[in-house]
Coordinates of C-alpha atoms in Angstrom, one line a residue:
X2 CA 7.6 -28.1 0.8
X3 CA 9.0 -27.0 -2.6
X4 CA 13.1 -27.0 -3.1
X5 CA 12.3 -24.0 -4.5
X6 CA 10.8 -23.1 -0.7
X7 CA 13.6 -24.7 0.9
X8 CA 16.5 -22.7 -1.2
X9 CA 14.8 -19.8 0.5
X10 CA 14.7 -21.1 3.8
X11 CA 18.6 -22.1 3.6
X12 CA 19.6 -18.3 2.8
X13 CA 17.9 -17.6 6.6
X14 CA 15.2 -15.0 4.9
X15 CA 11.8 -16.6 6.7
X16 CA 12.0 -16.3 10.3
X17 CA 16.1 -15.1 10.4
X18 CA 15.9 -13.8 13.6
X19 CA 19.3 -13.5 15.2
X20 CA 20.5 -13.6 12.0
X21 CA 23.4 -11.0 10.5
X22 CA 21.4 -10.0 7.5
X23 CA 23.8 -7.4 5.2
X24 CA 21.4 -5.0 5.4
X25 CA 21.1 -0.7 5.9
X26 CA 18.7 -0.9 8.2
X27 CA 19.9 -2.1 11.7
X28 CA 18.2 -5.8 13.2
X29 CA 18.0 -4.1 17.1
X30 CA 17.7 -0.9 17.8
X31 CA 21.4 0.9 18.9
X32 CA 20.3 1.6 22.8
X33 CA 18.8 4.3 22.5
X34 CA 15.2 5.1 24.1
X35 CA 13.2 5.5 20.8
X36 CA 14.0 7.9 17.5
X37 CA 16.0 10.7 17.7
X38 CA 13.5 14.0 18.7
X39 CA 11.6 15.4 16.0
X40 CA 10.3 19.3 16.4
X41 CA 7.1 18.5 14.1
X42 CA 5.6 20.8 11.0
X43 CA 9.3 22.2 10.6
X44 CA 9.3 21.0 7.5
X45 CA 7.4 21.5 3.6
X46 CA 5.0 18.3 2.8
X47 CA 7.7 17.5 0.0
X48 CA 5.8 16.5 -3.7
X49 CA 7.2 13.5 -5.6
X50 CA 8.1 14.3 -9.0
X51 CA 6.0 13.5 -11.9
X52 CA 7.8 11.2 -14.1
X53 CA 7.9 11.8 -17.7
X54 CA 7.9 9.0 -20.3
X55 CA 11.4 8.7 -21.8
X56 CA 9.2 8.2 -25.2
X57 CA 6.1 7.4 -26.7
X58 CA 4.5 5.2 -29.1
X59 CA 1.3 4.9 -30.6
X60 CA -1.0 3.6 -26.9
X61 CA 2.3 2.8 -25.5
X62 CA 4.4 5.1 -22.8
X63 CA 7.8 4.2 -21.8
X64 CA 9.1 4.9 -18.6
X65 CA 12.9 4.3 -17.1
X66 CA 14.1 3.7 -13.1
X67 CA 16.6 3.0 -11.4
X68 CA 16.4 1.7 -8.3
X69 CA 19.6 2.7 -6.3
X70 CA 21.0 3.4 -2.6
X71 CA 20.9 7.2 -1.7
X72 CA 21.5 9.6 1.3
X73 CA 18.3 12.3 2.4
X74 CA 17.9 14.1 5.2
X75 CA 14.7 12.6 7.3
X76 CA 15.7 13.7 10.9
X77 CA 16.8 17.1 11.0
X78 CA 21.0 17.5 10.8
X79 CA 21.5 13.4 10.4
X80 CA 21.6 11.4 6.7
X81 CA 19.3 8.2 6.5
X82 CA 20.8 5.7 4.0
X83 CA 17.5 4.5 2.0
X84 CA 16.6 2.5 -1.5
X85 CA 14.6 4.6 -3.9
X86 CA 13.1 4.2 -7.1
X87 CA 15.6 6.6 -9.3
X88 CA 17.4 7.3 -5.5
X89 CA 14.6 9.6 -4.1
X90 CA 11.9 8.6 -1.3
X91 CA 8.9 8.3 -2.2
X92 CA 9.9 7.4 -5.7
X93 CA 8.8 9.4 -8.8
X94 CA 5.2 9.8 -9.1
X95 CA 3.9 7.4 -12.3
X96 CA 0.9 9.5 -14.0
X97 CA -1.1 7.8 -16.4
X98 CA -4.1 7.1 -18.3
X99 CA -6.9 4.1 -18.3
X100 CA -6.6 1.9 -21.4
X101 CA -3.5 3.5 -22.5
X102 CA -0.1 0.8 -22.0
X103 CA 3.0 1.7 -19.7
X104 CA 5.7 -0.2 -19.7
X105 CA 8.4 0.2 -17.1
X106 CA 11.5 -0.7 -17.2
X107 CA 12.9 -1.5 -13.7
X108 CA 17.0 -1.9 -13.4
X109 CA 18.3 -2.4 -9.8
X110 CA 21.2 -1.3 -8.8
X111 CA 20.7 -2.3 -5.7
X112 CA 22.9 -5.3 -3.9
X113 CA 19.8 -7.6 -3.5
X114 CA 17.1 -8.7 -5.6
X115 CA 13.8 -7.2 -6.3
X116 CA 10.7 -7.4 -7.5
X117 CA 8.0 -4.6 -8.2
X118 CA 4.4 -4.5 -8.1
X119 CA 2.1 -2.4 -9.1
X120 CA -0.4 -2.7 -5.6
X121 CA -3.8 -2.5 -6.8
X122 CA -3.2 -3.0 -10.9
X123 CA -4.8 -5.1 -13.3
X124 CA -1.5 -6.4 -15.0
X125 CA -0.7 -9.6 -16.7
X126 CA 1.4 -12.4 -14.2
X127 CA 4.3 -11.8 -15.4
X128 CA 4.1 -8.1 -14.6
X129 CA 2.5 -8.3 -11.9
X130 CA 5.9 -8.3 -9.3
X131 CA 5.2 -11.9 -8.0
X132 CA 7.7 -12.5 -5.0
X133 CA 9.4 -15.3 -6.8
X134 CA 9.9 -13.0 -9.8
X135 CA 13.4 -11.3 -8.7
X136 CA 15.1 -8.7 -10.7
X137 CA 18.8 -9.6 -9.4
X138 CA 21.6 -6.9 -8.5
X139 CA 23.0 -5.5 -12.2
X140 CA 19.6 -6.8 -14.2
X141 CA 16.6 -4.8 -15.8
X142 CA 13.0 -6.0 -16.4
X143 CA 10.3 -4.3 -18.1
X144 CA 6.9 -4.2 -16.1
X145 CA 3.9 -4.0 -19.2
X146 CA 1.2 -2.2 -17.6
X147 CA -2.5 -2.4 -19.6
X148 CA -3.8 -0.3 -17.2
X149 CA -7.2 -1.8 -18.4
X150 CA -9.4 -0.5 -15.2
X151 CA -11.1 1.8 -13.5
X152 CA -9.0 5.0 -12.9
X153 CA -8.1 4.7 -9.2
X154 CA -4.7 5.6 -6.6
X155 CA -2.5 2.7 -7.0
X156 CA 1.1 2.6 -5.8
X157 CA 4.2 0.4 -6.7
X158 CA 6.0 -0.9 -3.8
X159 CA 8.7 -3.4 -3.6
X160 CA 7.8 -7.3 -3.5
X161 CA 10.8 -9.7 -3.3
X162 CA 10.5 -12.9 -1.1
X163 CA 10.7 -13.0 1.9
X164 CA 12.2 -9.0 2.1
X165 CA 9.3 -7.3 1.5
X166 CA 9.2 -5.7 4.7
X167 CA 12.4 -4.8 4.7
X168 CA 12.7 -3.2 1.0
X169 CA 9.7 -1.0 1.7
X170 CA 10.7 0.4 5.0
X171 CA 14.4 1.6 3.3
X172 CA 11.8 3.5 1.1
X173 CA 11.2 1.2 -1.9
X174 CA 7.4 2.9 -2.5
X175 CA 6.2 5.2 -5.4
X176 CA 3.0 6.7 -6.5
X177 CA 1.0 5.1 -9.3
X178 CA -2.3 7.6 -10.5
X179 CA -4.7 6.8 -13.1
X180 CA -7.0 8.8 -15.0
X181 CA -9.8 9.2 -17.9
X182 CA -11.6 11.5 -19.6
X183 CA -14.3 10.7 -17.4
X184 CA -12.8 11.8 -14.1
X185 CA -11.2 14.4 -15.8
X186 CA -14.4 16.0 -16.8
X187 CA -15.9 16.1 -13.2
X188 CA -14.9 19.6 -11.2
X189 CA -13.4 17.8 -8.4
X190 CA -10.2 19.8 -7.1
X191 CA -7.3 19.3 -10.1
X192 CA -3.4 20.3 -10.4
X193 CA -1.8 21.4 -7.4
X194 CA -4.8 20.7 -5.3
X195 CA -4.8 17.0 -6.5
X196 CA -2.3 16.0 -3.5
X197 CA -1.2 12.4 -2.7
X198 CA -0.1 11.4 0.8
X199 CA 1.9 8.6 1.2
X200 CA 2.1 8.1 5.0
X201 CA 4.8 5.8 7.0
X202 CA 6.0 5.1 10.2
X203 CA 9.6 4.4 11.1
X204 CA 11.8 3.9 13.5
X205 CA 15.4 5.1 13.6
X206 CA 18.6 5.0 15.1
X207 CA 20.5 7.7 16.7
X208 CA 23.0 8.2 14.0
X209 CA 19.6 8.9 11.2
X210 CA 19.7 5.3 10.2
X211 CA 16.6 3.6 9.4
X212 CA 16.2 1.1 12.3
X213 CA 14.1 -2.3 11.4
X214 CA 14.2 -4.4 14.2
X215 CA 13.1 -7.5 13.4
X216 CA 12.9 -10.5 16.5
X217 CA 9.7 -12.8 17.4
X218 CA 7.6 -9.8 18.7
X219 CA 7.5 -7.7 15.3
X220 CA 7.1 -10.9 13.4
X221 CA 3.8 -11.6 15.8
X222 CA 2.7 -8.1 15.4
X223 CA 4.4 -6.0 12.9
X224 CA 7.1 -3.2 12.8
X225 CA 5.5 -0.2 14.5
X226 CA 7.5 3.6 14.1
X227 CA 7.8 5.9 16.8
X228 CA 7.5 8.5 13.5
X229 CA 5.4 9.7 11.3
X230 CA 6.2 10.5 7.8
X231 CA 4.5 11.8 5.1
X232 CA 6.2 11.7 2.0
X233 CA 9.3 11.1 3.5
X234 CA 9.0 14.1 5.8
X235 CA 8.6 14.0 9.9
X236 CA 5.3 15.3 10.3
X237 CA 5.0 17.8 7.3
X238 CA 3.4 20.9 7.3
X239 CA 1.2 22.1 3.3
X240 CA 0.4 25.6 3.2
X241 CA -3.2 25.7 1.3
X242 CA -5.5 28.4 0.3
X243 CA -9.2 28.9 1.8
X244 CA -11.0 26.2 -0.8
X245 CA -11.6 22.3 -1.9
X246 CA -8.6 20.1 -2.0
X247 CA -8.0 17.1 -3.0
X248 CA -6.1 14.8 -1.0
X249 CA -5.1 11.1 -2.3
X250 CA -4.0 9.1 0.8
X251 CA -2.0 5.8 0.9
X252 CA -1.4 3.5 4.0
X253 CA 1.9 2.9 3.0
X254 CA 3.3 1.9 6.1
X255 CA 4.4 -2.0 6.9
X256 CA 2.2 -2.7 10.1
X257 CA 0.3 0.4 11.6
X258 CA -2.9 0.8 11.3
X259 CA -4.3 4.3 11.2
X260 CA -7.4 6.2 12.7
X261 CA -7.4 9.4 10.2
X262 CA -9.4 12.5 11.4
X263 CA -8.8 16.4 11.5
X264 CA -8.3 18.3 14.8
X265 CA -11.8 20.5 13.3
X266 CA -13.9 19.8 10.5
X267 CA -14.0 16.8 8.4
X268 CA -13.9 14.7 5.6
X269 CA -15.9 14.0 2.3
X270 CA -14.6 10.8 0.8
X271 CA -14.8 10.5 -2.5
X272 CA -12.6 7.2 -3.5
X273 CA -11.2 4.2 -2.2
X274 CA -8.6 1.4 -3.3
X275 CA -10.3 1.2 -6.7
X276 CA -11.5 4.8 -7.7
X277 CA -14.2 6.7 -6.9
X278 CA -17.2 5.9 -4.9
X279 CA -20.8 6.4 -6.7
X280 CA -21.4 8.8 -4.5
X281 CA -19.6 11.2 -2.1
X282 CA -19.5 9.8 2.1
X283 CA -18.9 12.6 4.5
X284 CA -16.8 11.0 7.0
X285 CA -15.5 12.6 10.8
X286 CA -12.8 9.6 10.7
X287 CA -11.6 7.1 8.2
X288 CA -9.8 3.8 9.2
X289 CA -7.1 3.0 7.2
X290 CA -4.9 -0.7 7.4
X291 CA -2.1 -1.1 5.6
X292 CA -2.3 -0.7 1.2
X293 CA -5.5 0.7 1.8
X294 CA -6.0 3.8 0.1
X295 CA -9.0 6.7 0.5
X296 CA -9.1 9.7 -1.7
X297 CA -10.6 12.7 0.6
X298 CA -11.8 16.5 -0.5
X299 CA -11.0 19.1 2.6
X300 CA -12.8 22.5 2.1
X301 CA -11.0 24.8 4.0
X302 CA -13.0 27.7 2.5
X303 CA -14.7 28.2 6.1
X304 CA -11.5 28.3 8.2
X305 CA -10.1 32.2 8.6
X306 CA -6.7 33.1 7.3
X307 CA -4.2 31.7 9.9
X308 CA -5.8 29.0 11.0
X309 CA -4.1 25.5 11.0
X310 CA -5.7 22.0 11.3
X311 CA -3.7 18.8 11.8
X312 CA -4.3 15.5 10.9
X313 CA -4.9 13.4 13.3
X314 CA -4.3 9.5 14.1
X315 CA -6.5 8.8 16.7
X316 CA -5.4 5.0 16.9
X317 CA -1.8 6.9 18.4
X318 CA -0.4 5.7 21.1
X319 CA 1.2 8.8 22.6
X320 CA 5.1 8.4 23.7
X321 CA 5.4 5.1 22.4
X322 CA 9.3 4.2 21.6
X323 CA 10.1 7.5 23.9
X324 CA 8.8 9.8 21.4
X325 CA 6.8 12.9 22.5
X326 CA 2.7 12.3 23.4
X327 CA 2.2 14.0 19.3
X328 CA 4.4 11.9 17.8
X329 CA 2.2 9.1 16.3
X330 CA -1.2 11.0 17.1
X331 CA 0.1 13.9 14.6
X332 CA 0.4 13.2 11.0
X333 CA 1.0 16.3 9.8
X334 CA -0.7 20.3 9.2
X335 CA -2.7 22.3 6.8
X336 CA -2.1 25.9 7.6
X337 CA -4.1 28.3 5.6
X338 CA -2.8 31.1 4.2
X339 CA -4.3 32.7 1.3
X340 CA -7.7 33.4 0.1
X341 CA -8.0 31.4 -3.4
X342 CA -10.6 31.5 -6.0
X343 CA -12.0 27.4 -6.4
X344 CA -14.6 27.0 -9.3
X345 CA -14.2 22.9 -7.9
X346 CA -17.1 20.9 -7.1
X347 CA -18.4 17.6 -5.6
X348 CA -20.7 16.1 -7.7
X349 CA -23.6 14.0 -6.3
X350 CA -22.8 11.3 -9.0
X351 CA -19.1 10.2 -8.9
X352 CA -18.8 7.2 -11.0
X353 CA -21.3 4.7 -10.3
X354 CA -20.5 1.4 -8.8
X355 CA -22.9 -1.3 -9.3
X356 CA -23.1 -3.8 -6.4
X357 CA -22.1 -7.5 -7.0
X358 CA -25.1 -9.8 -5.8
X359 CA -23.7 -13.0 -3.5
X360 CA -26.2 -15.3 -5.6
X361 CA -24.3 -14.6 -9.0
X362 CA -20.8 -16.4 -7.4
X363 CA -20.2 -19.1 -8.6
X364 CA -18.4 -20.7 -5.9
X365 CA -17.0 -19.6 -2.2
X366 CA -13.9 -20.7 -0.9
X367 CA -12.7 -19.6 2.6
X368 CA -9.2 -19.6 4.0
X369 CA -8.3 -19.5 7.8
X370 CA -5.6 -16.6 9.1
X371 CA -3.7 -18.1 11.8
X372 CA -0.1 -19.1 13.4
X373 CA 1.6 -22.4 13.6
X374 CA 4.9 -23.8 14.9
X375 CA 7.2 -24.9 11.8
X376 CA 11.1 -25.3 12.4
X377 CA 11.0 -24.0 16.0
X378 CA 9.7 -21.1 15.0
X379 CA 5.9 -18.9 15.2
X380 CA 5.1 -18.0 11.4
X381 CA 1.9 -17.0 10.3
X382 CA 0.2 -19.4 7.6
X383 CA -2.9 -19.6 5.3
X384 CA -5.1 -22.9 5.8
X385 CA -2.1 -24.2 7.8
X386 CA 0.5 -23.8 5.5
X387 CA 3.5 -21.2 4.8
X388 CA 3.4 -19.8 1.3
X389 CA 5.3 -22.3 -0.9
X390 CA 5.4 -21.3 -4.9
X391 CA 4.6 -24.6 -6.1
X392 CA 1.1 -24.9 -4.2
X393 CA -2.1 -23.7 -5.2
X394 CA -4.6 -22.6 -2.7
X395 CA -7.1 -21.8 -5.1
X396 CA -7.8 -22.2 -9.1
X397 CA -10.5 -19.8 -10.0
X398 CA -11.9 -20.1 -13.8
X399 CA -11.5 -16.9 -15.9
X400 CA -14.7 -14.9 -16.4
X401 CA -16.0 -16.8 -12.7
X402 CA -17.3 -14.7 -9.9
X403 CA -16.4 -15.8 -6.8
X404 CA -17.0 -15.1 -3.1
X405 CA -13.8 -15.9 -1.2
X406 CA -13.7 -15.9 2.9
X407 CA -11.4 -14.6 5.2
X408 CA -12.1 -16.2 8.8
X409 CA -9.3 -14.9 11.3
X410 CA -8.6 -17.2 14.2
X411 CA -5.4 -15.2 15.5
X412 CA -5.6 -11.8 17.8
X413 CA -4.2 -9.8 15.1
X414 CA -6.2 -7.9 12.2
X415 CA -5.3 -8.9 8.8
X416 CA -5.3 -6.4 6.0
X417 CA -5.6 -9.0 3.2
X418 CA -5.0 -8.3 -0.6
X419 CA -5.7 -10.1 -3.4
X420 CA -3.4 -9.9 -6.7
X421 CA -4.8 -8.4 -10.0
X422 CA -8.0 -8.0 -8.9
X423 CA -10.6 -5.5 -7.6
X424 CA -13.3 -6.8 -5.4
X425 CA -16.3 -5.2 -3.1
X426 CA -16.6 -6.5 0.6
X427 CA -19.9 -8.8 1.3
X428 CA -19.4 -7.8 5.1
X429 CA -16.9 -7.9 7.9
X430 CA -18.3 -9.9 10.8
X431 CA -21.5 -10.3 8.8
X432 CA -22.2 -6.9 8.9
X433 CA -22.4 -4.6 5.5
X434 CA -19.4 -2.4 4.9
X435 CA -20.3 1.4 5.7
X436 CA -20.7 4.0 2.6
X437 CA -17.2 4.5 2.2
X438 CA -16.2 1.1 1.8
X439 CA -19.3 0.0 -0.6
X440 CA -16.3 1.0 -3.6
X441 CA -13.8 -1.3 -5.2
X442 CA -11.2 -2.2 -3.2
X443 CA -8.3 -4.8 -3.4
X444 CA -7.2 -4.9 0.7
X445 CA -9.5 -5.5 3.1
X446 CA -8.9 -5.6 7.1
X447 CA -9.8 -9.2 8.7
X448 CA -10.9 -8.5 12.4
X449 CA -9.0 -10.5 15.3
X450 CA -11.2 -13.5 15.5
X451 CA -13.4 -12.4 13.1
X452 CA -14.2 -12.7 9.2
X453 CA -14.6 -11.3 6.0
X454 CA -16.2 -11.8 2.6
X455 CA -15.5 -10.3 -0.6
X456 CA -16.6 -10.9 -4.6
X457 CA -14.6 -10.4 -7.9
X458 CA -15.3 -11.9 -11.2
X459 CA -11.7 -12.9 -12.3
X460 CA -11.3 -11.6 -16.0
X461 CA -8.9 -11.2 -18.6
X462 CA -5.7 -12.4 -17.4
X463 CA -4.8 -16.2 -17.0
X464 CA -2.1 -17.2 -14.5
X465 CA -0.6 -17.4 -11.2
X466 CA -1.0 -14.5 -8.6
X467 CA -0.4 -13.9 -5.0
X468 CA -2.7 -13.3 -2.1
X469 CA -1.1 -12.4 1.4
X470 CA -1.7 -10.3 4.6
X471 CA -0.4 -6.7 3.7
X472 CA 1.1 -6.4 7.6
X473 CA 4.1 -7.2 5.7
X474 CA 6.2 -8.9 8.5
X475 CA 3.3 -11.4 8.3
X476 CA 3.6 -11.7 4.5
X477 CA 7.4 -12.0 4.6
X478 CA 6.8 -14.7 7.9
X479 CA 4.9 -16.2 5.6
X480 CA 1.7 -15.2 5.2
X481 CA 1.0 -15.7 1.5
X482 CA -0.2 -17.9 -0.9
X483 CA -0.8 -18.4 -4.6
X484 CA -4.0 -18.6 -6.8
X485 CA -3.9 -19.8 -10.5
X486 CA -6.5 -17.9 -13.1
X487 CA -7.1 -20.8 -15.6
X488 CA -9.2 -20.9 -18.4
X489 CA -12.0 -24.1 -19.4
X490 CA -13.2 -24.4 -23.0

């Protein structure tokens, strides 16, 4: 193991159970029987604010946050501490367009180190919010985003060591959309029905505060919320009129993974991690694991005035943490209440995604999921080992297509994401993904004792990058582990 590895260690961040971590968020929950009761769709589906670039110049756009502590009411009458980008949760929404540079400059004025990535961008390594790349208390770094890719939903989300969990769940999570010409020119649903959903589960204390309980069991299987947010609301309520929307949806929560479906009616997927399908998918439910994204068109043109339809979870399990039978089965709900003239469309042709063939790889390595025993204590590890910044699991050669293997030998599902690249999924348990997951995507769920297989060619950017289970207690507990893009004359 590194020193580097071992520094961490010593400050008690992998595995610090039983630990006093100085932290907002609570290590045991305060006695209570669950979260404080929520009356749900009380509240407006709040809309993160577009950001605007502080200047411009030439292909470049420059954009300023600040990450900083703030108080918001979540649970009705009580204030819930939380970290924000620029203080609000979610943070500001980053819109931008393919091939055109960002660069974001991050300052933390936080009172522990950071680092940001951009989940599902194309971004040169040092940019890219590797865990080992902190942004201490009182310290600015600029992120240079190319934005060289396929338009798509991305979000930016906390990455420090270790914390990751942690940082995201006091609300350290922002939207990141992408667009082109292209895309703009189709007549899918545009301006304010273009709507992104970040949803979140938490669990809280009595007093408002986030509550983040961290001990053996949530390391095992992750921290599960006896809420549901969306956008930082309790179970929201968006008032829409009778036509098309758009809806782009983020699993932005650190463990849960969700069963989406509408009480009547369904949905016609049109995206996924890494922009639009070729063609549209009309779907009655859509799993979702965590970082996965889908991008969904409702019509509501056939519901009457006054009708409302709620979003379900059908993977909710009912009163869990005392909350009411709804309170994890019901995301939020779309009441309609106006009659709306929509000159949108779903085109039969999206943007067409040509399928990788396994016989142009050049090479397929697999990696087992598991557990092991190390210092007393059950971590999660890749091929055995906990993530350790001076190891390489894999050195893949730039411009090389590869087919890399998840095999699973634990009883938990692993979302796993790979850094800087988007790839298409061979198969899950040897069978080929359904329509909806026949996109780009960069997370992809690993089935308890099962396996996955996914190809990328591994272009432009040289350099070392992350890959790690997306439950994020198992990325934090630790697993995670490094690949190296080099390039051979």
């Amino acid at each position: 193991m590194s020193s580097k590895r071992r520094d961490v260690l010593k400050l008690g961040l992998l595995s610090g159970v039983g630990l006093a971590w100085p932290s907002p968020a609570r290590a045991s929950h305060d006695g209570g029987s669950g979260s404080p009761p929520v009356t749900p769709f009380q509240r407006p589906l709040p809309i993160p604010p577009v950001l605007a670039p502080a200047r411009s110049a030439g292909t470049t756009d420059y954009y300023e946050i600040t990450m900083r502590q703030a108080q918001v009411e979540i649970v009705p009458g009580k204030l819930t501490t939380i970290w924000g980008y620029n203080g609000i949760y979610p943070g500001p929404t980053l819109k931008v367009r393919s091939g055109r540079h960002a660069v974001v400059s991050q300052t933390n004025h936080l009172n522990e180190s950071i680092s940001v990535h951009l989940h599902g961008g194309h971004t040169p390594p040092d940019s890219d919010g590797h865990p080992m790349d902190l942004v201490a208390p009182g310290a600015s770094k600029d992120y240079d985003y190319p934005n060289n890719q396929i338009p798509a939903t991305l979000w930016y989300h906390d990455h420090a060591v270790d914390v990751t969990g942690r940082h995201v769940y006091m609300g350290l999570a922002g939207f990141y959309l992408m667009s082109d010409a292209y895309e703009d020119a189709l007549p899918l649903p545009k301006g304010v029905n273009d709507v992104p959903l970040l949803i979140q589960d938490r669990l809280f204390n009595s007093d408002g505060s986030f509550n983040y309980p961290l001990n053996d069991d949530t390391i095992d299987s992750g921290v599960l919320g006896d809420r549901l947010l969306v956008n930082g609301a309790i179970q929201p309520y968006f008032q829409v009129g009778r036509r098309k929307v758009r809806f782009r949806i983020v699993n932005g929560s650190n463990a849960r993974v969700y069963k989406l479906a509408l009480s009547s009616g369904g949905f016609i997927q049109i995206g996924s991690d890494g922009g639009l399908l070729s063609a549209p998918v009309s779907r009655t439910s859509i799993s979702l694991a965590p970082a996965e994204r889908v991008d969904v068109v409702i019509d509501f043109s056939p519901y009457s005035l006054g009708t409302s339809v709620v979003l379900k979870n059908q993977n909710g399990d009912g009163g869990f943490g005392g909350g009411s039978s709804s309170a994890t089965t019901d995301i939020m709900r779309f009441d309609v209440v106006r009659n709306e003239a929509d000159n949108s469309a779903i085109p039969s042709t999206l943007r067409t995604v040509t399928r990788m063939s396994a016989s142009s790889a050049a090479r397929t390595r697999e990696f087992s999921l598991g557990r092991a025993f190390i210092n007393g204590r059950r971590v999660w590890v890749i091929n055995g080992e906990l993530f350790d910044p001076s190891r390489f699991q894999a050195t893949p050669r730039l411009n090389d297509i590869e087919i890399w293997k998840f095999r699973n030998d634990s009883g938990e599902a692993h979302p796993m994401h790979i850094h800087d690249i988007e790839f298409q999924i061979l198969d899950v348990n040897g069978r080929v993904p359904a329509a909806g997951d026949k996109g780009w995507k960069d997370t992809v769920l690993v089935p308890a004792f099962g396996s996955a297989r996914v190809i990328s060619k591994f272009t432009d950017n040289t350099g070392v990058y992350v890959f790690h289970c997306h439950k994020l207690e198992h990325e934090d507990h630790a697993m995670m582990a490094q690949f190296e893009v080099i390039w051979t004359p």
